[in-house]
């Protein structure tokens, strides 16, 4: 009997031990699993965080690039307006000289070079206008530029070239007088040619004054609008 009791007690202890041992390892397994889950979750959080940092840096770089492009575009707009205005002013100034300057009126080579200078100045205006139209998307400004250019061509450009071509012909006629043997005839013809030359200059000046007066309203409208447009371009 005592032996049986002892065995029963031993079995009870063994049962309790096994129960406690199983519970311990069950909880230990749960703790290990929880630790592994936390580690995996931490890794995922760090991965998402790193992805966010990279995407944020990429987005910032794109925004910086866009900002720089916008600033560059505004600067290009200002440059295009200033360059066109300078080229336009030089061209109109060249056309409206009271008399073509820095030219020996009796040297046909210099006269021809002056004629070429009108063409060169106009080409500079066309080049500057093409750049202006590339950077400026304002129909009103482009229209005013076009109108001023067309009116300048119509009212100004014919007169300087014609005047200089007439001078070239006058120089040729004066040169022909060297072949005249009769001094009296030679002097009379020379006087007539000089008077004709003076008349050409008077006619040229009158036409240029009228031509310049004709473009003033177009120039004024262009200047007023351009000043307003230029002042509204943001300064970065």
N, CA and C of each residue as an Amber inpcrd file, in Angstrom:
protein
   708
   0.8440000  -1.2030000   0.0000000   0.0000000   0.0000000   0.0000000
   0.8690000   1.2390000   0.0000000   1.8460000   1.2480000   0.8280000
   2.7330000   2.4080000   0.9040000   3.4370000   2.6280000  -0.4210000
   3.7600000   1.5240000  -1.0480000   4.4490000   1.6080000  -2.3330000
   3.5540000   2.2240000  -3.3740000   2.2810000   1.8530000  -3.3540000
   1.3280000   2.3890000  -4.3260000   1.1300000   3.8920000  -4.1210000
   1.0510000   4.2790000  -2.8490000   0.8680000   5.6930000  -2.5470000
   2.0530000   6.4930000  -3.0530000   3.2260000   5.9140000  -2.7870000
   4.4460000   6.6010000  -3.2310000   4.4630000   6.7430000  -4.7310000
   4.0540000   5.6620000  -5.4230000   4.0190000   5.6940000  -6.8960000
   3.0230000   6.7360000  -7.3900000   1.8630000   6.7790000  -6.6950000
   0.8440000   7.7720000  -7.1050000   1.3880000   9.1870000  -6.9430000
   2.0760000   9.4050000  -5.8220000   2.6280000  10.7390000  -5.5840000
   3.6420000  11.0880000  -6.6580000   4.4800000  10.0870000  -6.9490000
   5.5060000  10.3240000  -7.9820000   4.8600000  10.6540000  -9.3090000
   3.7980000   9.8950000  -9.6420000   3.1000000  10.1280000 -10.9190000
   2.4620000  11.5200000 -10.9560000   1.9290000  11.9220000  -9.7910000
   1.3230000  13.2720000  -9.7320000   2.3920000  14.3320000  -9.9860000
   3.5400000  14.1570000  -9.3000000   4.6310000  15.1270000  -9.5120000
   5.1140000  15.1410000 -10.9590000   5.1970000  13.9410000 -11.5030000
   5.6410000  13.8490000 -12.9110000   4.6460000  14.5680000 -13.8140000
   3.3320000  14.3370000 -13.5300000   2.2920000  14.9910000 -14.3310000
   2.3720000  16.5040000 -14.2160000   2.5240000  16.9600000 -12.9530000
   2.6350000  18.4040000 -12.7460000   3.8690000  18.9710000 -13.4370000
   4.9750000  18.2040000 -13.3390000   6.2260000  18.6670000 -13.9610000
   6.0790000  18.7800000 -15.4830000   5.4440000  17.7340000 -16.0450000
   5.2630000  17.7310000 -17.5070000   4.3400000  18.8620000 -17.9280000
   3.3070000  19.0970000 -17.1070000   2.3630000  20.1710000 -17.4410000
   3.0690000  21.5260000 -17.3990000   3.8330000  21.7120000 -16.3190000
   4.5670000  22.9730000 -16.1850000   5.6260000  23.1150000 -17.2810000
   6.2940000  21.9950000 -17.5970000   7.3380000  22.0240000 -18.6340000
   6.7330000  22.3730000 -19.9930000   5.5690000  21.7560000 -20.2810000
   4.8960000  22.0320000 -21.5660000   4.4500000  23.4910000 -21.6400000
   3.8990000  23.9910000 -20.5150000   3.4400000  25.3810000 -20.4780000
   4.6110000  26.3440000 -20.6630000   5.7500000  25.9870000 -20.0260000
   6.9220000  26.8610000 -20.1380000   7.3980000  26.9700000 -21.5760000
   7.5400000  25.7830000 -22.1840000   8.0510000  25.8060000 -23.5740000
   7.0330000  26.4010000 -24.5450000   5.7510000  26.2630000 -24.1940000
   4.7290000  26.8990000 -25.0410000   4.8660000  28.4230000 -24.9900000
   5.0160000  28.9350000 -23.7520000   5.1960000  30.3720000 -23.5930000
   6.5120000  30.8420000 -24.2020000   7.5540000  30.0090000 -24.0440000
   8.8610000  30.3380000 -24.6210000   8.7630000  30.4240000 -26.1320000
   8.0080000  29.4710000 -26.7030000   7.8190000  29.4830000 -28.1630000
   7.0640000  30.7110000 -28.6070000   6.0450000  31.0760000 -27.7740000
   5.2920000  32.2880000 -28.1030000   6.1870000  33.5110000 -28.0420000
   7.0520000  33.5500000 -27.0190000   7.9580000  34.6900000 -26.8970000
   8.9330000  34.7620000 -28.0570000   9.4420000  33.5880000 -28.4680000
  10.3750000  33.5510000 -29.6020000   9.6690000  34.0180000 -30.8670000
   8.4170000  33.5220000 -31.0550000   7.6450000  33.9180000 -32.2360000
   7.3690000  35.4130000 -32.2080000   7.0260000  35.9450000 -31.0230000
   6.7500000  37.3760000 -30.9090000   8.0030000  38.1860000 -31.2160000
   9.1390000  37.7200000 -30.7480000  10.3950000  38.4140000 -30.9970000
  10.7230000  38.4270000 -32.4890000  10.4780000  37.2880000 -33.1270000
  10.7340000  37.2160000 -34.5710000   9.7860000  38.1250000 -35.3410000
   8.5170000  38.1800000 -34.9080000   7.5320000  39.0610000 -35.5660000
   7.9360000  40.5220000 -35.4310000   8.3690000  40.8810000 -34.2150000
   8.7910000  42.2660000 -33.9820000   9.9810000  42.6110000 -34.8570000
  10.9190000  41.6340000 -34.9760000  12.1080000  41.8740000 -35.8120000
  11.7150000  42.0660000 -37.2650000  10.7780000  41.2010000 -37.7440000
  10.3110000  41.3310000 -39.1290000   9.5890000  42.6560000 -39.3320000
   8.7530000  43.0230000 -38.3660000   8.0090000  44.2790000 -38.4700000
   8.9620000  45.4750000 -38.4680000   9.9990000  45.3740000 -37.6250000
  10.9820000  46.4590000 -37.5750000  11.7000000  46.6160000 -38.9080000
  12.0520000  45.4600000 -39.4890000  12.7120000  45.4930000 -40.7910000
  11.8120000  46.1050000 -41.8580000  10.5300000  45.7420000 -41.8020000
   9.5810000  46.3120000 -42.7690000   9.4300000  47.8130000 -42.5830000
   9.3460000  48.2450000 -41.3180000   9.2200000  49.6750000 -41.0300000
  10.4500000  50.4300000 -41.5300000  11.6330000  49.8650000 -41.2740000
  12.8680000  50.5030000 -41.7260000  12.9340000  50.5580000 -43.2540000
  12.4460000  49.4770000 -43.8810000  12.4360000  49.4410000 -45.3480000
  11.5100000  50.5110000 -45.9150000  10.3040000  50.6090000 -45.3310000
   9.3440000  51.6260000 -45.7750000   9.9010000  53.0210000 -45.5160000
  10.5340000  53.1770000 -44.3570000  11.1270000  54.4750000 -44.0120000
  12.2070000  54.8600000 -45.0330000  13.0600000  53.8780000 -45.3790000
  14.1200000  54.1410000 -46.3450000  13.5510000  54.4750000 -47.7200000
  12.5020000  53.7370000 -48.1150000  11.8380000  54.0220000 -49.3900000
  11.2400000  55.4280000 -49.3930000  10.6550000  55.8000000 -48.2640000
  10.0710000  57.1370000 -48.1480000  11.1530000  58.2150000 -48.2700000
  12.2920000  57.9690000 -47.5930000  13.4000000  58.9360000 -47.6550000
  13.9010000  59.0750000 -49.0850000  14.0530000  57.9280000 -49.7770000
  14.5490000  57.9550000 -51.1550000  13.5610000  58.6500000 -52.0900000
  12.2630000  58.3160000 -51.9290000  11.2530000  58.9610000 -52.7720000
  11.1590000  60.4530000 -52.4790000  11.2740000  60.8100000 -51.2090000
  11.2260000  62.2180000 -50.8320000  12.4200000  62.9800000 -51.4200000
  13.6060000  62.3480000 -51.3770000  14.7990000  62.9710000 -51.9480000
  14.6570000  63.1170000 -53.4570000  14.0800000  62.0800000 -54.0850000
  13.8710000  62.1200000 -55.5370000  12.8780000  63.2100000 -55.9110000
  11.7990000  63.3030000 -55.1130000  10.7890000  64.3320000 -55.3630000
  11.3840000  65.7220000 -55.1660000  12.1890000  65.8900000 -54.1230000
  12.8380000  67.1850000 -53.8630000  13.7700000  67.5620000 -55.0140000
  14.4950000  66.5670000 -55.5210000  15.4000000  66.8350000 -56.6440000
  14.6120000  67.2850000 -57.8750000  13.4640000  66.6240000 -58.1110000
  12.6290000  67.0000000 -59.2530000  12.0400000  68.4020000 -59.0740000
  11.6200000  68.6910000 -57.8360000  11.0710000  70.0230000 -57.5610000
  12.1470000  71.0980000 -57.7100000  13.3620000  70.7900000 -57.2370000
  14.4710000  71.7430000 -57.3930000  14.7770000  71.9770000 -58.8640000
  14.7520000  70.8790000 -59.6450000  15.0080000  70.9940000 -61.0840000
  13.9320000  71.8400000 -61.7520000  12.6630000  71.5760000 -61.3740000
  11.5540000  72.3350000 -61.9410000  11.6620000  73.8110000 -61.5770000
  12.0270000  74.0770000 -60.3220000  12.1950000  75.4640000 -59.8780000
  13.3070000  76.1550000 -60.6570000  14.4210000  75.4390000 -60.8110000
  15.5440000  76.0080000 -61.5550000  15.1750000  76.2600000 -63.0090000
  14.3970000  75.3360000 -63.5960000  13.9550000  75.5150000 -64.9740000
  13.0290000  76.7220000 -65.0950000  12.1400000  76.8870000 -64.0970000
  11.2320000  78.0340000 -64.1100000  12.0080000  79.3400000 -63.9790000
  12.9900000  79.3570000 -63.0800000  13.8180000  80.5530000 -62.9090000
  14.5880000  80.8410000 -64.1910000  15.1490000  79.7660000 -64.7780000
  15.9040000  79.9350000 -66.0220000  15.0070000  80.4680000 -67.1310000
  13.7570000  79.9610000 -67.1740000  12.8280000  80.4150000 -68.2130000
  12.4980000  81.8950000 -68.0350000  12.2960000  82.3180000 -66.7940000
  12.0050000  83.7370000 -66.5480000  13.1920000  84.6060000 -66.9650000
  14.4020000  84.1280000 -66.6510000  15.5880000  84.8820000 -67.0510000
  15.7140000  84.9370000 -68.5730000  15.3760000  83.8180000 -69.2210000
  15.4190000  83.7790000 -70.6880000  14.3960000  84.7460000 -71.2820000
  13.2440000  84.8610000 -70.6300000  12.2300000  85.8060000 -71.0970000
  12.7570000  87.2360000 -71.0380000  13.3530000  87.5870000 -69.8970000
  13.9090000  88.9420000 -69.7560000  14.9930000  89.1990000 -70.8010000
  15.8790000  88.2230000 -70.9550000  16.9710000  88.3770000 -71.9140000
  16.4430000  88.5350000 -73.3340000  15.4280000  87.7370000 -73.6780000
  14.8530000  87.7930000 -75.0310000  14.2180000  89.1580000 -75.2950000
  13.5030000  89.6930000 -74.3080000  12.8620000  91.0010000 -74.4710000
  13.9120000  92.1000000 -74.6180000  14.9200000  92.0740000 -73.7350000
  15.9650000  93.1050000 -73.7710000  16.7390000  93.0530000 -75.0850000
  17.1000000  91.8400000 -75.5060000  17.8850000  91.6940000 -76.7380000
  17.0850000  92.1790000 -77.9450000  15.8070000  91.7870000 -78.0100000
  14.9990000  92.2320000 -79.1440000  14.8510000  93.7490000 -79.1450000
  14.6000000  94.3110000 -77.9690000  14.4090000  95.7580000 -77.8920000
  15.6750000  96.5000000 -78.3300000  16.8320000  95.9870000 -77.9280000
  18.0960000  96.6120000 -78.3350000  18.2930000  96.5290000 -79.8490000
  18.0250000  95.3500000 -80.4140000  18.2060000  95.1690000 -81.8620000
  17.2050000  96.0280000 -82.6400000  15.9840000  96.0890000 -82.1440000
  14.9690000  96.9150000 -82.8050000  15.3570000  98.3840000 -82.7520000
  15.8090000  98.8350000 -81.5720000  16.2210000 100.2310000 -81.4270000
  17.3950000 100.5810000 -82.3250000  18.3610000  99.6580000 -82.4350000
  19.5230000  99.9040000 -83.2990000  19.1030000 100.0080000 -84.7600000
  18.1920000  99.1230000 -85.1710000  17.7250000  99.1240000 -86.5620000
  16.9800000 100.4120000 -86.8960000  16.0150000 100.7900000 -86.0460000
  15.2530000 102.0090000 -86.2960000  16.1600000 103.2360000 -86.2150000
  17.0890000 103.2270000 -85.2550000  18.0350000 104.3360000 -85.1400000
  18.8950000 104.4840000 -86.3820000  19.3070000 103.3580000 -86.9410000
  20.1180000 103.3760000 -88.1590000  19.3200000 103.9300000 -89.3370000
  18.0650000 103.5150000 -89.4090000  17.2100000 103.9710000 -90.5180000
  16.8910000 105.4550000 -90.4290000  16.7790000 105.9710000 -89.2180000
  16.2930000 107.3470000 -89.0440000  17.4080000 108.3490000 -88.8130000
  18.6260000 108.0070000 -89.1610000  19.6970000 109.0030000 -89.0950000
  19.3340000 110.1840000 -89.9900000  19.6500000 111.3900000 -89.5260000
  19.3320000 112.5640000 -90.3450000  20.0480000 112.4990000 -91.6830000
  21.2140000 111.8850000 -91.6580000  21.9340000 111.5580000 -92.9000000
  22.8180000 110.3850000 -92.5610000  22.9570000 109.4390000 -93.4540000
  23.7950000 108.2750000 -93.1360000  25.1810000 108.6960000 -92.6580000
  25.5050000 108.3280000 -91.4330000  26.7450000 108.8010000 -90.8070000
  27.9230000 107.9070000 -91.1340000  29.0920000 108.4420000 -90.8800000
  30.3530000 107.7210000 -91.0590000  30.5060000 107.1880000 -92.4850000
  29.9930000 107.9290000 -93.4190000  30.0820000 107.5190000 -94.8130000
  30.6080000 108.6820000 -95.6400000  31.5950000 108.4020000 -96.4590000
  32.0550000 109.3860000 -97.4280000  31.0690000 109.3670000 -98.5970000
  30.2500000 110.4090000 -98.7010000  29.1930000 110.4290000 -99.7090000
  29.7090000 110.3780000-101.1450000  30.9940000 110.5600000-101.2940000
  31.5690000 110.5080000-102.6420000  32.3110000 109.1880000-102.8870000
  32.2460000 108.2880000-101.9030000  32.8950000 106.9810000-102.0390000
  31.8050000 105.9130000-102.1820000  31.6500000 105.3950000-103.3860000
  30.5720000 104.4370000-103.6410000  30.7480000 103.1200000-102.8970000
  31.9800000 102.7590000-102.5780000  32.2060000 101.5340000-101.7950000
  31.6550000 101.7010000-100.3860000  31.9220000 102.8400000 -99.7800000
  31.3850000 103.1080000 -98.4400000  29.8630000 103.1880000 -98.4670000
  29.3340000 103.7800000 -99.5050000  27.8730000 103.8720000 -99.6410000
  27.2600000 102.4810000 -99.7230000  27.8750000 101.6100000-100.5170000
  27.3460000 100.2480000-100.6490000  27.4450000  99.4960000 -99.3240000
  28.5330000  99.6870000 -98.5980000  28.6740000  99.0500000 -97.2860000
  27.5980000  99.5350000 -96.3200000  27.2480000 100.8070000 -96.4330000
  26.1790000 101.3530000 -95.5800000  24.8500000 100.6970000 -95.9210000
  24.5970000 100.4840000 -97.1870000  23.3620000  99.7970000 -97.6050000
  23.3300000  98.3890000 -97.0170000  24.4800000  97.7130000 -97.0380000
  24.5470000  96.3750000 -96.4510000  24.2620000  96.4180000 -94.9490000
  24.6750000  97.4920000 -94.2940000  24.4630000  97.5980000 -92.8410000
  22.9800000  97.6300000 -92.4960000  22.1480000  98.2040000 -93.3720000
  20.6980000  98.2010000 -93.1340000  20.1680000  96.7660000 -93.1580000
  20.6310000  96.0090000 -94.1350000  20.1940000  94.6170000 -94.2500000
  20.6670000  93.7970000 -93.0500000  21.9090000  94.0270000 -92.6310000
  22.4470000  93.2900000 -91.4820000  21.6520000  93.6110000 -90.2100000
  21.3560000  94.8810000 -89.9880000  20.6070000  95.2850000 -88.7930000
  19.2130000  94.6700000 -88.7880000  18.6000000  94.5980000 -89.9600000
  17.2610000  94.0120000 -90.0510000  17.3050000  92.5080000 -89.7590000
  18.3340000  91.8400000 -90.2590000  18.4770000  90.4080000 -89.9790000
  18.6740000  90.1640000 -88.4810000  19.3740000  91.0580000 -87.8260000
  19.5490000  90.9640000 -86.3740000  18.1980000  91.0760000 -85.6640000
  17.3430000  91.9640000 -86.1610000  16.0010000  92.1070000 -85.5990000
  15.2070000  90.8160000 -85.7840000  15.2760000  90.2330000 -86.9670000
  14.5510000  88.9890000 -87.2450000  15.0310000  87.8550000 -86.3420000
  16.3410000  87.7560000 -86.1480000  16.8870000  86.7190000 -85.2650000
  16.4150000  86.9180000 -83.8280000  16.4630000  88.1550000 -83.3720000
  16.0260000  88.4530000 -82.0010000  14.5290000  88.2020000 -81.8450000
  13.7700000  88.4950000 -82.8930000  12.3210000  88.2610000 -82.8450000
  12.0050000  86.7740000 -82.7650000  12.7600000  85.9550000 -83.4810000
  12.5250000  84.5060000 -83.4390000  12.7750000  83.9580000 -82.0330000
  13.7980000  84.4820000 -81.3380000  14.0680000  84.0670000 -79.9560000
  12.9680000  84.5700000 -79.0320000  12.5360000  85.7900000 -79.2700000
  11.4590000  86.3670000 -78.4600000  10.1980000  85.5110000 -78.5490000
   9.8270000  85.1210000 -79.7530000   8.6180000  84.3200000 -79.9500000
   8.7540000  82.9270000 -79.3540000  10.0050000  82.4620000 -79.1940000
  10.2320000  81.1540000 -78.5880000   9.9690000  81.1750000 -77.0850000
  10.3180000  82.2820000 -76.4240000  10.2130000  82.3530000 -74.9650000
   8.9840000  83.1140000 -74.4690000   8.3960000  83.9350000 -75.3190000
   7.2600000  84.7510000 -74.8860000   5.9770000  84.2230000 -75.5210000
   5.0780000  83.7810000 -74.6780000   3.7830000  83.2840000 -75.1570000
   2.7060000  84.3110000 -74.8070000   2.8070000  85.4610000 -75.4230000
   1.8500000  86.5380000 -75.1740000   1.4370000  87.1200000 -76.5240000
   0.2230000  86.8160000 -76.9390000  -0.2390000  87.1990000 -78.2810000
  -0.2120000  88.7140000 -78.4780000  -0.5580000  89.4470000 -77.4370000
  -0.6080000  90.9090000 -77.5450000   0.7810000  91.4730000 -77.8220000
   1.7800000  91.0170000 -77.0610000   3.1330000  91.5180000 -77.2500000
   3.6680000  91.1480000 -78.6320000   3.4600000  89.9150000 -79.0410000
   3.9270000  89.4680000 -80.3540000   3.2480000  90.2610000 -81.4640000
   1.9720000  90.5580000 -81.2770000   1.2330000  91.3520000 -82.2730000
   1.7960000  92.7680000 -82.3690000   2.0840000  93.3770000 -81.2190000
   2.6330000  94.7400000 -81.2170000   4.0190000  94.7820000 -81.8650000
   4.8200000  93.7660000 -81.5930000   6.1390000  93.6580000 -82.2220000
   5.9950000  93.5690000 -83.7380000   5.0830000  92.7250000 -84.1700000
   4.8500000  92.5490000 -85.6110000   4.3830000  93.8550000 -86.2580000
   3.4510000  94.5200000 -85.6060000   2.9160000  95.7670000 -86.1780000
   3.9910000  96.8470000 -86.3020000   4.8000000  96.9870000 -85.2540000
   5.8530000  98.0040000 -85.2860000   6.8850000  97.6860000 -86.3690000
   7.2120000  96.4270000 -86.4960000   8.1820000  96.0310000 -87.5120000
   7.6420000  96.2930000 -88.9200000   6.4010000  95.9110000 -89.1580000
   5.7870000  96.1080000 -90.4790000   5.6830000  97.5900000 -90.8200000
   5.2480000  98.4110000 -89.8590000   5.1180000  99.8430000 -90.1190000
   6.4800000 100.4930000 -90.3440000   7.5000000  99.9930000 -89.6650000
   8.8590000 100.5220000 -89.8690000   9.3580000 100.1780000 -91.2670000
   9.0840000  98.9700000 -91.6930000   9.4770000  98.5610000 -93.0530000
   8.7700000  99.4230000 -94.0900000   7.4910000  99.6540000 -93.8600000
   6.6840000 100.3980000 -94.8370000   7.0450000 101.8780000 -94.8690000
   7.2990000 102.4690000 -93.7150000   7.4800000 103.9300000 -93.6460000
   8.9320000 104.4000000 -93.5880000   9.8540000 103.4950000 -93.2530000
  11.2440000 103.9250000 -93.0630000  12.2470000 103.2860000 -94.0270000
  12.1650000 101.9760000 -94.1730000  13.2410000 101.2730000 -94.8880000
  13.4630000 101.7050000 -96.3460000  12.4480000 102.1270000 -97.1010000
  12.7300000 102.4650000 -98.5080000  13.6350000 103.6880000 -98.6770000
  13.5400000 104.6470000 -97.7880000  14.1630000 105.9540000 -98.0300000
  15.6930000 105.9620000 -97.9090000  16.2900000 105.3900000 -96.8520000
  17.7570000 105.4490000 -96.7780000  18.4460000 104.7520000 -97.9530000
  17.9340000 103.5920000 -98.3130000  18.5600000 102.8530000 -99.4140000
  18.4300000 103.6100000-100.7340000  17.2420000 104.1360000-100.9880000
  17.0470000 104.9110000-102.2200000  17.9580000 106.1370000-102.2370000
  18.0470000 106.8070000-101.1210000  18.8990000 108.0000000-101.0250000
  20.3520000 107.6630000-101.3530000  20.8350000 106.5730000-100.7630000
  22.2240000 106.1860000-101.0020000  22.4540000 105.7270000-102.4440000
  21.4740000 105.0440000-103.0120000  21.6010000 104.6330000-104.4210000
  21.6170000 105.8480000-105.3490000  20.8100000 106.8450000-105.0260000
  20.8390000 108.0870000-105.8020000  22.1990000 108.7720000-105.6740000
  22.7760000 108.7380000-104.4780000  24.1120000 109.3220000-104.2850000
  25.1430000 108.5900000-105.1300000  25.0400000 107.2660000-105.1710000
  25.9740000 106.4930000-105.9950000  25.8830000 106.9270000-107.4620000
  24.6690000 107.0890000-107.9410000  24.4810000 107.5040000-109.3370000
  25.0070000 108.9320000-109.5450000  24.7640000 109.7840000-108.5410000
  25.2480000 111.1570000-108.6260000  26.7790000 111.1830000-108.6790000
  27.3990000 110.3180000-107.8840000  28.8590000 110.2220000-107.8960000
  29.3650000 109.7550000-109.2640000  28.6300000 108.8150000-109.8360000
  29.0130000 108.3180000-111.1660000  28.9370000 109.4510000-112.1920000
  27.8730000 110.2580000-112.1180000  27.7240000 111.3660000-113.0710000
  28.8340000 112.4050000-112.8720000  29.1770000 112.6580000-111.6140000
  30.2660000 113.6040000-111.3440000  31.5790000 113.0630000-111.9170000
  31.7850000 111.7590000-111.7790000  32.9870000 111.1370000-112.3130000
  33.0550000 111.2360000-113.8280000  31.8870000 111.1740000-114.4630000
  31.8320000 111.2690000-115.9240000  32.2680000 112.6470000-116.4350000
  32.1530000 113.6520000-115.5770000  32.5100000 115.0150000-115.9880000
  33.9990000 115.1510000-116.2940000  34.7800000 114.2490000-115.7720000
  36.2210000 114.3120000-116.0360000  36.5220000 114.1660000-117.5350000
  35.5710000 113.5840000-118.2500000  35.7620000 113.4000000-119.6870000
  35.3060000 114.6260000-120.4900000  34.7200000 115.5690000-119.8020000
  34.2400000 116.7810000-120.4950000  35.4070000 117.7420000-120.7110000
  35.5960000 118.1400000-121.9390000  36.7150000 119.0310000-122.2750000
  36.3630000 120.5000000-122.0950000  35.1140000 120.8320000-122.2820000
  34.6880000 122.2270000-122.1760000  34.5440000 122.5900000-120.6970000
  35.3960000 123.4780000-120.2110000  35.4120000 123.8350000-118.7940000
  34.1090000 124.4820000-118.3590000  33.5590000 125.3520000-119.2060000
  32.2970000 126.0190000-118.8450000  31.1680000 125.0130000-118.7080000
  31.1010000 124.1240000-119.6730000  30.0620000 123.0730000-119.6270000
  30.2740000 122.1920000-118.4020000  31.5390000 121.8780000-118.1440000
  31.8830000 121.0250000-116.9980000  31.4510000 121.6770000-115.6880000
  31.7540000 122.9510000-115.5330000  31.3800000 123.6560000-114.3000000
  29.8770000 123.7460000-114.1370000  29.1610000 123.9710000-115.2290000
  27.7060000 124.0920000-115.1760000  27.0740000 122.7560000-114.7900000
  27.5620000 121.6850000-115.4060000  27.0140000 120.3660000-115.0790000
  27.3320000 119.9870000-113.6300000  28.5360000 120.3460000-113.1930000
  28.9180000 120.0280000-111.8130000  28.0130000 120.7510000-110.8200000
  27.7150000 122.0190000-111.1230000  26.8110000 122.7840000-110.2680000
  25.4230000 122.1450000-110.2310000  24.9460000 121.7110000-111.3820000
  23.6290000 121.0630000-111.4510000  23.6030000 119.7810000-110.6210000
  24.6750000 119.0160000-110.7060000  24.7470000 117.7570000-109.9480000
  24.8150000 118.0050000-108.4450000  25.5290000 119.0330000-108.0330000
  25.6140000 119.3750000-106.6060000  24.2520000 119.8500000-106.1080000
  23.5580000 120.6630000-106.9080000  22.2110000 121.1090000-106.5350000
  21.2560000 119.9200000-106.4420000  21.4190000 118.9960000-107.3680000
  20.5860000 117.7920000-107.3570000  20.8570000 116.9770000-106.0920000
  22.1160000 116.9400000-105.7180000  22.5440000 116.2080000-104.5180000
  21.9030000 116.8140000-103.2660000  21.9070000 118.1510000-103.1930000
  21.2720000 118.8310000-102.0610000  19.7720000 118.5530000-102.0310000
  19.1490000 118.5420000-103.1920000  17.7180000 118.2600000-103.2770000
  17.4010000 116.8430000-102.8060000  18.2930000 115.8890000-103.1390000
  18.1110000 114.5030000-102.6840000  18.1170000 114.4290000-101.1650000
  19.0290000 115.1920000-100.5540000  19.1300000 115.1650000 -99.0940000
  17.8840000 115.7780000 -98.4410000  17.4010000 116.8750000 -98.9920000
  16.2000000 117.5150000 -98.4570000  15.0040000 116.5740000 -98.5750000
  14.8760000 115.9410000 -99.7280000  13.7640000 115.0010000 -99.9440000
  13.8580000 113.8170000 -98.9910000  15.0810000 113.3120000 -98.8130000
  15.3050000 112.1870000 -97.9040000  14.9040000 112.5630000 -96.4690000
  15.3290000 113.7230000 -96.0180000  15.0290000 114.1640000 -94.6460000
  13.5310000 114.3090000 -94.4340000  12.8380000 114.8800000 -95.4030000
  11.3870000 115.0670000 -95.2830000  10.6630000 113.7290000 -95.1980000
  11.0670000 112.7970000 -96.0480000  10.4190000 111.4740000 -96.0500000
  10.6870000 110.7240000 -94.7510000  11.9100000 110.8610000 -94.2210000
  12.2380000 110.1670000 -92.9780000  11.4660000 110.7560000 -91.7960000
  11.2910000 112.0640000 -91.7990000  10.5150000 112.6900000 -90.7180000
   9.0720000 112.2030000 -90.7560000   8.4810000 112.1820000 -91.9330000
   7.1060000 111.6990000 -92.0730000   7.0140000 110.2240000 -91.6970000
   8.0170000 109.4540000 -92.1320000   8.0100000 108.0200000 -91.8220000
   8.1130000 107.7620000 -90.3360000   8.9820000 108.5140000 -89.6550000
   9.1510000 108.3230000 -88.2240000   7.8820000 108.7300000 -87.4730000
   7.2590000 109.8170000 -87.9120000   6.0060000 110.2500000 -87.2870000
   4.9220000 109.1790000 -87.4530000   4.9680000 108.4600000 -88.5750000
   3.9470000 107.4390000 -88.8360000   4.0780000 106.2400000 -87.9010000
   5.3100000 105.9340000 -87.4620000   5.4810000 104.7510000 -86.6080000
   5.4050000 105.0780000 -85.1210000   5.3600000 106.3660000 -84.7660000
   5.3540000 106.7500000 -83.3480000   4.2180000 106.0930000 -82.5550000
   2.9630000 106.0980000 -83.0540000   1.8900000 105.4570000 -82.2760000
   2.1560000 103.9660000 -82.0380000   2.6920000 103.2760000 -83.0370000
   2.9800000 101.8450000 -82.9050000   4.1300000 101.6090000 -81.9190000
   5.1220000 102.4900000 -81.9930000   6.2590000 102.3770000 -81.0790000
   5.8300000 102.6570000 -79.6430000   4.9720000 103.6460000 -79.4620000
   4.5040000 104.0100000 -78.1250000   3.7000000 102.8630000 -77.5090000
   2.8080000 102.2700000 -78.2920000   1.9930000 101.1630000 -77.7820000
   2.8720000  99.9640000 -77.4440000   3.8370000  99.7020000 -78.3010000
   4.7710000  98.5970000 -78.0550000   5.5680000  98.8330000 -76.7640000
   6.0790000 100.0440000 -76.5820000   6.8790000 100.3600000 -75.3960000
   6.0600000 100.2480000 -74.1120000   4.8570000 100.7990000 -74.1250000
   4.0170000 100.7680000 -72.9270000   3.6920000  99.3330000 -72.5100000
   3.3240000  98.5230000 -73.4930000   2.9490000  97.1410000 -73.1720000
   4.1730000  96.3290000 -72.7560000   5.2970000  96.5510000 -73.4290000
   6.5190000  95.8090000 -73.1100000   7.0040000  96.1390000 -71.7040000
   6.9560000  97.4210000 -71.3260000   7.3430000  97.8080000 -69.9580000
   6.4690000  97.0870000 -68.9290000   5.1750000  97.0750000 -69.1780000
   4.2310000  96.4360000 -68.2600000   4.5010000  94.9280000 -68.1780000
   4.6720000  94.3060000 -69.3230000   4.9270000  92.8600000 -69.3570000
   6.2320000  92.5220000 -68.6480000   7.2560000  93.3210000 -68.9280000
   8.5820000  93.0770000 -68.3370000   8.5420000  93.2150000 -66.8290000
   7.8080000  94.2080000 -66.3360000   7.7470000  94.4370000 -64.8900000
   6.9930000  93.3450000 -64.1560000   6.1400000  92.6150000 -64.8720000
   5.3450000  91.5630000 -64.2470000   6.0160000  90.1990000 -64.2710000
   7.1830000  90.0970000 -64.8980000   7.9230000  88.8310000 -64.8670000
   8.5080000  88.6850000 -63.4630000   8.1670000  87.6050000 -62.7360000
   8.6520000  87.4590000 -61.3590000  10.1800000  87.4130000 -61.2990000
  10.7230000  88.0570000 -60.2730000  12.1670000  88.0130000 -60.0320000
  12.4240000  86.9460000 -58.9720000  13.1450000  85.9030000 -59.3520000
  13.4090000  84.7790000 -58.4180000  14.7100000  85.0350000 -57.6580000
